[in-house]
mmCIF file of C-alpha atoms in Angstrom:
data_model
loop_
_atom_site.group_PDB
_atom_site.id
_atom_site.type_symbol
_atom_site.label_atom_id
_atom_site.label_comp_id
_atom_site.label_asym_id
_atom_site.label_seq_id
_atom_site.Cartn_x
_atom_site.Cartn_y
_atom_site.Cartn_z
ATOM 1 C CA MET A 1 44.425 -29.462 -32.301
ATOM 2 C CA ALA A 2 45.919 -32.776 -31.043
ATOM 3 C CA VAL A 3 45.681 -34.424 -27.716
ATOM 4 C CA ASP A 4 48.154 -36.429 -26.365
ATOM 5 C CA ALA A 5 47.284 -39.976 -25.205
ATOM 6 C CA ASN A 6 48.388 -39.070 -21.772
ATOM 7 C CA GLU A 7 46.551 -36.134 -21.300
ATOM 8 C CA SER A 8 42.882 -35.523 -21.088
ATOM 9 C CA PRO A 9 41.447 -32.275 -22.830
ATOM 10 C CA ASP A 10 39.752 -31.151 -19.315
ATOM 11 C CA SER A 11 43.024 -31.475 -17.515
ATOM 12 C CA ASP A 12 44.431 -27.770 -16.342
ATOM 13 C CA SER A 13 47.949 -28.003 -14.514
ATOM 14 C CA SER A 14 47.054 -24.691 -13.230
ATOM 15 C CA ARG A 15 44.373 -26.211 -10.863
ATOM 16 C CA PRO A 16 45.350 -27.810 -7.703
ATOM 17 C CA PRO A 17 44.398 -31.681 -7.573
ATOM 18 C CA GLN A 18 41.443 -32.405 -5.499
ATOM 19 C CA ARG A 19 41.720 -34.017 -2.123
ATOM 20 C CA SER A 20 39.377 -36.772 -1.512
ATOM 21 C CA LEU A 21 37.681 -36.399 1.826
ATOM 22 C CA GLY A 22 37.550 -40.067 3.435
ATOM 23 C CA VAL A 23 33.825 -39.936 4.878
ATOM 24 C CA LEU A 24 32.683 -37.542 2.662
ATOM 25 C CA ALA A 25 33.604 -38.911 -0.684
ATOM 26 C CA PRO A 26 30.775 -41.388 -0.953
ATOM 27 C CA ILE A 27 28.311 -38.711 0.358
ATOM 28 C CA ARG A 28 29.315 -36.384 -2.699
ATOM 29 C CA SER A 29 29.261 -39.126 -5.298
ATOM 30 C CA SER A 30 25.814 -40.770 -4.462
ATOM 31 C CA PHE A 31 22.705 -38.815 -4.535
ATOM 32 C CA SER A 32 20.829 -41.206 -2.434
ATOM 33 C CA LEU A 33 23.310 -40.609 0.406
ATOM 34 C CA GLN A 34 22.786 -36.891 -0.258
ATOM 35 C CA LEU A 35 19.056 -37.528 0.367
ATOM 36 C CA ALA A 36 19.822 -39.417 3.777
ATOM 37 C CA VAL A 37 22.098 -36.134 4.583
ATOM 38 C CA ALA A 38 19.216 -33.871 3.953
ATOM 39 C CA GLY A 39 16.710 -35.950 6.074
ATOM 40 C CA LEU A 40 19.168 -35.718 9.225
ATOM 41 C CA VAL A 41 19.240 -31.897 8.432
ATOM 42 C CA PHE A 42 15.432 -31.847 8.409
ATOM 43 C CA ILE A 43 15.129 -33.763 11.656
ATOM 44 C CA ALA A 44 17.583 -31.474 13.406
ATOM 45 C CA ILE A 45 15.956 -28.467 12.246
ATOM 46 C CA GLY A 46 12.600 -29.553 13.426
ATOM 47 C CA PHE A 47 13.968 -30.375 16.687
ATOM 48 C CA VAL A 48 15.672 -27.153 16.982
ATOM 49 C CA LEU A 49 12.280 -25.383 16.343
ATOM 50 C CA GLY A 50 10.748 -26.978 19.286
ATOM 51 C CA SER A 51 7.105 -26.377 18.865
ATOM 52 C CA GLY A 52 4.695 -25.561 15.954
ATOM 53 C CA VAL A 53 3.643 -27.287 12.867
ATOM 54 C CA TRP A 54 6.979 -27.121 11.200
ATOM 55 C CA ALA A 55 8.535 -28.635 14.184
ATOM 56 C CA GLY A 56 5.936 -31.695 13.765
ATOM 57 C CA MET A 57 6.379 -32.059 9.973
ATOM 58 C CA LEU A 58 10.237 -31.520 9.244
ATOM 59 C CA PRO A 59 11.328 -34.603 11.141
ATOM 60 C CA ILE A 60 8.431 -36.821 9.664
ATOM 61 C CA TRP A 61 9.898 -35.746 6.366
ATOM 62 C CA GLY A 62 13.532 -36.131 7.464
ATOM 63 C CA ALA A 63 12.839 -39.659 8.562
ATOM 64 C CA ALA A 64 11.209 -40.500 5.361
ATOM 65 C CA LEU A 65 14.195 -39.061 3.173
ATOM 66 C CA VAL A 66 16.636 -40.842 5.621
ATOM 67 C CA VAL A 67 14.872 -43.963 4.931
ATOM 68 C CA VAL A 68 14.514 -43.608 1.385
ATOM 69 C CA GLY A 69 18.036 -42.584 0.708
ATOM 70 C CA LEU A 70 19.595 -45.390 2.521
ATOM 71 C CA GLY A 71 17.264 -47.936 1.182
ATOM 72 C CA ALA A 72 18.342 -46.680 -2.429
ATOM 73 C CA TYR A 73 21.749 -46.705 -1.472
ATOM 74 C CA ALA A 74 21.590 -50.370 -0.066
ATOM 75 C CA PHE A 75 19.494 -51.426 -3.033
ATOM 76 C CA THR A 76 22.067 -49.947 -5.711
ATOM 77 C CA HIS A 77 25.103 -51.177 -3.417
ATOM 78 C CA LEU A 78 24.064 -54.706 -3.297
ATOM 79 C CA SER A 79 22.641 -54.914 -6.772
ATOM 80 C CA GLN A 80 26.090 -54.082 -8.155
ATOM 81 C CA ARG A 81 28.181 -56.156 -5.638
ATOM 82 C CA GLY A 82 25.884 -59.208 -7.469
ATOM 83 C CA SER A 83 27.155 -58.316 -10.701
ATOM 84 C CA LYS A 84 30.737 -58.371 -9.706
ATOM 85 C CA GLY A 85 30.947 -62.350 -9.468
#
């Protein structure tokens, strides 16, 4: 079974081409940004709950996830940027 140079073995012409959503593309490709989004979801759930132990804990965990996620993204982005010359 030979594979042409122009064709990858995983390509399937029956699948529609995937569209890249402008704002969501970096989030889907970056685990650190996914952590930050999960943190925002935790914060939102905490505010929706309104009162109780979970309403106090979830925003704190969410804020920590946002800080860690954005910090990791900034660190990797800046470290890769420095190696480009």
